[in-house]
Amino acid sequence: MIINEAFAKEYGWTDAIGKKLPGKNFEDHEIIGVVKDFNFASLYTKVGPLVMVEDPTVILKGIENINIDNSPLPKLIIRMKPGNMAVATEQIKQVWNKIAGEEEFSLTFIDQAMERQYRNDQNLGKIVSIASLLSALIGSLGLYALASLAMQNRIKEISIRKVMGASEQSLLVLLSKEYVFLIAVCLVVSIPVTWYLMKNWLSTFEYRIGISPDVFILAGAISLLIALATISFQTLKTVWTNPVKSLKYE
């Protein structure tokens, strides 16, 4: 039989080669190899002890009070080249019938099994992506309307500043800084909440990545760019307005 590193660690073996599983009911067997731990189950769970044998009866006759997560029926894991899948499947079926006897032949693809395993996470990702796009769109429309109203109320002030010699760059900074401040406040509020939610979601996985500050820096920069792009048109339109048109009735 072949075991994984987690199995050897479970029994405290530093060198498992040649050893036998403890238990009087096991058939004659010997551990001939130890493989590195690999994920044979969901990434939500830690890699557990694993035994691989050609003949499952070697294990089944000796186990006591052990739960078996997977079916003990014979399994073949085969890597197939892209191409005529129908011919390859028929050849595999013929080999299966020779080695497995009357056991039913059932073919599944690993990529499809993994997709089913994480389908909920994929759906969650799509929902979050769509919700984020809609939020950005709605927020941009609201910000544009707010900027339009503010510029309309301050058009006289801007015209007087231009007449008094204010440059277009200084006016652009003056009109944009309050929105930059609002965006900064929103980021200060949203980043801790986002970090908390993401940390809780990632904690459901036994193997996971960390949350890097780069993610929040990039998200903040994108948010700032979207906001500035949204208000820039209305801001520049107000700055470029001829002050004579705005003040001729004053």
CSV table of C-alpha atoms in Angstrom, one decimal:
chain,number,residue,atom,x,y,z
A,1,MET,CA,0.0,0.0,0.0
A,2,ILE,CA,0.9,3.7,-0.4
A,3,ILE,CA,0.1,6.3,2.2
A,4,ASN,CA,0.4,10.0,2.4
A,5,GLU,CA,2.5,12.2,4.7
A,6,ALA,CA,-0.6,12.9,6.8
A,7,PHE,CA,-1.1,9.2,7.5
A,8,ALA,CA,2.5,8.7,8.6
A,9,LYS,CA,2.2,11.8,10.8
A,10,GLU,CA,-1.0,10.4,12.3
A,11,TYR,CA,0.9,7.3,13.5
A,12,GLY,CA,4.1,9.1,14.4
A,13,TRP,CA,6.2,7.4,11.8
A,14,THR,CA,9.3,9.1,10.6
A,15,ASP,CA,10.1,6.2,8.2
A,16,ALA,CA,6.9,4.3,7.2
A,17,ILE,CA,8.4,2.1,4.5
A,18,GLY,CA,8.0,-1.6,5.4
A,19,LYS,CA,5.6,-1.0,8.2
A,20,LYS,CA,2.2,-2.5,8.6
A,21,LEU,CA,-1.0,-1.1,9.8
A,22,PRO,CA,-1.7,-2.0,13.5
A,23,GLY,CA,-4.6,-4.5,13.8
A,24,LYS,CA,-4.8,-8.3,13.9
A,25,ASN,CA,-7.6,-8.5,11.2
A,26,PHE,CA,-5.6,-6.9,8.4
A,27,GLU,CA,-4.4,-9.2,5.6
A,28,ASP,CA,-0.7,-9.4,5.0
A,29,HIS,CA,0.4,-6.1,3.6
A,30,GLU,CA,3.3,-3.7,3.6
A,31,ILE,CA,3.7,0.1,3.1
A,32,ILE,CA,5.9,0.5,0.0
A,33,GLY,CA,5.7,4.3,-0.5
A,34,VAL,CA,4.8,7.6,1.1
A,35,VAL,CA,3.6,10.4,-1.2
A,36,LYS,CA,3.4,14.1,-0.3
A,37,ASP,CA,0.1,15.4,0.9
A,38,PHE,CA,-2.3,16.5,-1.9
A,39,ASN,CA,-5.9,17.7,-1.9
A,40,PHE,CA,-8.1,14.7,-2.7
A,41,ALA,CA,-11.1,16.4,-1.1
A,42,SER,CA,-12.4,19.9,-1.0
A,43,LEU,CA,-10.1,22.9,-0.1
A,44,TYR,CA,-12.6,23.6,2.7
A,45,THR,CA,-11.0,20.6,4.6
A,46,LYS,CA,-7.5,19.8,5.7
A,47,VAL,CA,-5.7,17.0,3.9
A,48,GLY,CA,-6.3,13.9,6.0
A,49,PRO,CA,-4.7,10.5,6.2
A,50,LEU,CA,-4.9,8.5,2.9
A,51,VAL,CA,-4.2,4.9,2.0
A,52,MET,CA,-4.0,3.7,-1.6
A,53,VAL,CA,-4.2,0.0,-2.4
A,54,GLU,CA,-4.8,-2.1,-5.5
A,55,ASP,CA,-7.1,-4.4,-3.5
A,56,PRO,CA,-9.5,-2.6,-1.2
A,57,THR,CA,-10.2,-5.9,0.7
A,58,VAL,CA,-6.7,-5.5,2.3
A,59,ILE,CA,-8.1,-2.5,4.2
A,60,LEU,CA,-11.7,-3.4,4.5
A,61,LYS,CA,-11.1,-6.6,6.4
A,62,GLY,CA,-9.0,-5.0,9.0
A,63,ILE,CA,-10.6,-1.6,9.8
A,64,GLU,CA,-12.6,-1.2,13.0
A,65,ASN,CA,-14.6,1.9,14.0
A,66,ILE,CA,-13.4,3.9,11.0
A,67,ASN,CA,-15.7,5.9,8.8
A,68,ILE,CA,-15.0,5.7,5.1
A,69,ASP,CA,-15.8,8.9,3.2
A,70,ASN,CA,-15.3,7.5,-0.3
A,71,SER,CA,-16.8,4.4,-1.8
A,72,PRO,CA,-14.4,1.4,-1.6
A,73,LEU,CA,-15.3,0.4,-5.1
A,74,PRO,CA,-12.4,0.1,-7.5
A,75,LYS,CA,-11.4,3.4,-9.2
A,76,LEU,CA,-9.0,4.3,-12.0
A,77,ILE,CA,-7.7,7.9,-12.4
A,78,ILE,CA,-6.5,8.4,-15.9
A,79,ARG,CA,-5.0,11.4,-17.7
A,80,MET,CA,-6.5,11.6,-21.2
A,81,LYS,CA,-5.1,13.6,-24.2
A,82,PRO,CA,-7.6,16.0,-25.9
A,83,GLY,CA,-9.1,14.4,-28.9
A,84,ASN,CA,-11.6,11.7,-29.7
A,85,MET,CA,-13.1,11.2,-26.3
A,86,ALA,CA,-15.6,8.6,-27.5
A,87,VAL,CA,-12.9,6.2,-28.6
A,88,ALA,CA,-10.8,6.8,-25.5
A,89,THR,CA,-13.8,6.2,-23.3
A,90,GLU,CA,-14.6,2.9,-25.0
A,91,GLN,CA,-11.0,1.7,-24.6
A,92,ILE,CA,-11.1,2.6,-20.9
A,93,LYS,CA,-14.3,0.7,-20.5
A,94,GLN,CA,-12.8,-2.4,-22.0
A,95,VAL,CA,-9.9,-2.2,-19.6
A,96,TRP,CA,-12.2,-1.7,-16.7
A,97,ASN,CA,-14.3,-4.7,-17.6
A,98,LYS,CA,-11.1,-6.8,-17.6
A,99,ILE,CA,-9.9,-5.7,-14.2
A,100,ALA,CA,-13.1,-4.9,-12.3
A,101,GLY,CA,-15.3,-7.8,-13.4
A,102,GLU,CA,-19.0,-7.1,-13.0
A,103,GLU,CA,-18.5,-3.7,-11.3
A,104,GLU,CA,-20.5,-1.0,-13.1
A,105,PHE,CA,-18.4,1.3,-15.3
A,106,SER,CA,-19.0,5.0,-14.5
A,107,LEU,CA,-16.9,7.7,-16.0
A,108,THR,CA,-16.6,11.2,-14.4
A,109,PHE,CA,-14.2,14.0,-15.3
A,110,ILE,CA,-12.2,15.6,-12.5
A,111,ASP,CA,-12.7,19.2,-13.8
A,112,GLN,CA,-16.4,18.7,-13.8
A,113,ALA,CA,-16.3,17.2,-10.3
A,114,MET,CA,-14.2,20.2,-9.0
A,115,GLU,CA,-16.6,22.6,-10.7
A,116,ARG,CA,-19.6,21.1,-8.9
A,117,GLN,CA,-17.6,21.2,-5.6
A,118,TYR,CA,-17.0,25.0,-5.9
A,119,ARG,CA,-20.2,25.9,-7.8
A,120,ASN,CA,-21.6,27.9,-4.9
A,121,ASP,CA,-18.4,29.9,-4.6
A,122,GLN,CA,-18.5,30.6,-8.4
A,123,ASN,CA,-22.1,31.7,-8.2
A,124,LEU,CA,-21.2,33.9,-5.2
A,125,GLY,CA,-18.4,35.5,-7.2
A,126,LYS,CA,-20.7,36.2,-10.1
A,127,ILE,CA,-23.3,37.8,-7.8
A,128,VAL,CA,-20.7,40.0,-6.1
A,129,SER,CA,-19.2,41.0,-9.5
A,130,ILE,CA,-22.6,42.0,-10.9
A,131,ALA,CA,-23.6,43.8,-7.6
A,132,SER,CA,-20.3,45.7,-7.7
A,133,LEU,CA,-20.8,46.9,-11.2
A,134,LEU,CA,-24.3,48.0,-10.5
A,135,SER,CA,-23.2,49.8,-7.3
A,136,ALA,CA,-20.4,51.6,-9.2
A,137,LEU,CA,-22.9,52.6,-12.0
A,138,ILE,CA,-25.5,53.8,-9.5
A,139,GLY,CA,-22.9,55.6,-7.4
A,140,SER,CA,-21.4,57.3,-10.5
A,141,LEU,CA,-24.8,58.5,-11.6
A,142,GLY,CA,-25.6,59.9,-8.2
A,143,LEU,CA,-22.2,61.5,-7.9
A,144,TYR,CA,-22.6,63.1,-11.4
A,145,ALA,CA,-26.0,64.5,-10.4
A,146,LEU,CA,-24.6,65.8,-7.1
A,147,ALA,CA,-21.7,67.5,-8.9
A,148,SER,CA,-24.0,69.0,-11.5
A,149,LEU,CA,-26.2,70.6,-8.7
A,150,ALA,CA,-23.2,71.8,-6.8
A,151,MET,CA,-21.6,73.4,-9.9
A,152,GLN,CA,-24.8,75.1,-10.8
A,153,ASN,CA,-25.1,76.6,-7.4
A,154,ARG,CA,-21.4,77.8,-7.5
A,155,ILE,CA,-21.2,79.0,-11.0
A,156,LYS,CA,-21.3,82.7,-9.9
A,157,GLU,CA,-18.6,82.1,-7.4
A,158,ILE,CA,-16.4,80.4,-10.0
A,159,SER,CA,-17.0,83.2,-12.5
A,160,ILE,CA,-15.9,85.8,-9.9
A,161,ARG,CA,-12.8,83.8,-9.1
A,162,LYS,CA,-11.9,83.6,-12.8
A,163,VAL,CA,-12.3,87.3,-13.2
A,164,MET,CA,-10.1,87.9,-10.1
A,165,GLY,CA,-7.3,85.9,-11.8
A,166,ALA,CA,-7.8,82.3,-10.5
A,167,SER,CA,-6.3,79.7,-12.9
A,168,GLU,CA,-8.3,76.8,-14.3
A,169,GLN,CA,-6.0,74.4,-12.4
A,170,SER,CA,-6.7,76.0,-9.0
A,171,LEU,CA,-10.4,76.0,-9.7
A,172,LEU,CA,-10.3,72.4,-10.7
A,173,VAL,CA,-8.6,71.5,-7.4
A,174,LEU,CA,-11.0,73.7,-5.5
A,175,LEU,CA,-14.1,72.0,-6.9
A,176,SER,CA,-12.7,68.4,-6.8
A,177,LYS,CA,-11.2,68.3,-3.3
A,178,GLU,CA,-14.4,68.0,-1.4
A,179,TYR,CA,-15.4,65.0,-3.5
A,180,VAL,CA,-11.9,63.4,-2.9
A,181,PHE,CA,-12.5,63.9,0.8
A,182,LEU,CA,-15.9,62.2,0.6
A,183,ILE,CA,-14.3,59.3,-1.3
A,184,ALA,CA,-11.5,59.0,1.3
A,185,VAL,CA,-14.1,58.9,4.1
A,186,CYS,CA,-16.0,56.2,2.3
A,187,LEU,CA,-12.8,54.2,1.9
A,188,VAL,CA,-12.0,54.5,5.6
A,189,VAL,CA,-15.4,53.2,6.5
A,190,SER,CA,-15.6,50.4,3.8
A,191,ILE,CA,-12.1,48.9,4.1
A,192,PRO,CA,-12.4,47.5,7.7
A,193,VAL,CA,-15.9,46.1,6.8
A,194,THR,CA,-14.6,44.5,3.6
A,195,TRP,CA,-11.6,43.1,5.4
A,196,TYR,CA,-13.8,41.6,8.1
A,197,LEU,CA,-16.2,40.0,5.7
A,198,MET,CA,-13.4,38.6,3.5
A,199,LYS,CA,-11.5,37.3,6.5
A,200,ASN,CA,-14.6,35.4,7.6
A,201,TRP,CA,-15.3,34.0,4.2
A,202,LEU,CA,-11.6,32.9,3.7
A,203,SER,CA,-11.6,31.3,7.1
A,204,THR,CA,-14.0,28.6,5.8
A,205,PHE,CA,-11.2,27.3,3.7
A,206,GLU,CA,-8.4,25.2,5.3
A,207,TYR,CA,-6.0,26.4,2.6
A,208,ARG,CA,-6.3,30.0,1.7
A,209,ILE,CA,-4.5,33.1,0.7
A,210,GLY,CA,-3.9,36.2,2.9
A,211,ILE,CA,-5.5,39.5,2.4
A,212,SER,CA,-2.9,41.9,1.1
A,213,PRO,CA,-3.0,45.7,1.6
A,214,ASP,CA,-2.3,46.0,-2.1
A,215,VAL,CA,-5.9,44.9,-2.8
A,216,PHE,CA,-7.3,47.8,-0.8
A,217,ILE,CA,-4.9,50.3,-2.3
A,218,LEU,CA,-5.8,49.2,-5.8
A,219,ALA,CA,-9.5,49.2,-5.0
A,220,GLY,CA,-9.2,52.7,-3.5
A,221,ALA,CA,-7.3,54.0,-6.5
A,222,ILE,CA,-9.9,52.6,-8.9
A,223,SER,CA,-12.7,54.1,-6.9
A,224,LEU,CA,-11.0,57.5,-6.9
A,225,LEU,CA,-10.4,57.3,-10.7
A,226,ILE,CA,-14.0,56.4,-11.3
A,227,ALA,CA,-15.2,59.3,-9.1
A,228,LEU,CA,-12.9,61.8,-10.7
A,229,ALA,CA,-13.8,60.7,-14.2
A,230,THR,CA,-17.5,61.1,-13.2
A,231,ILE,CA,-17.2,64.6,-11.9
A,232,SER,CA,-14.4,65.8,-14.2
A,233,PHE,CA,-16.8,66.5,-17.2
A,234,GLN,CA,-19.1,68.7,-15.2
A,235,THR,CA,-16.3,70.4,-13.3
A,236,LEU,CA,-14.3,71.2,-16.5
A,237,LYS,CA,-17.5,72.4,-18.1
A,238,THR,CA,-18.1,74.8,-15.3
A,239,VAL,CA,-14.5,76.0,-15.2
A,240,TRP,CA,-14.4,76.6,-19.0
A,241,THR,CA,-17.6,78.6,-18.9
A,242,ASN,CA,-17.1,82.2,-20.0
A,243,PRO,CA,-17.6,84.4,-16.8
A,244,VAL,CA,-19.2,87.1,-18.9
A,245,LYS,CA,-22.2,84.8,-19.6
A,246,SER,CA,-22.6,84.1,-15.9
A,247,LEU,CA,-22.2,87.6,-14.6
A,248,LYS,CA,-23.9,89.8,-17.2
A,249,TYR,CA,-27.2,89.9,-15.3
A,250,GLU,CA,-25.5,90.7,-12.0
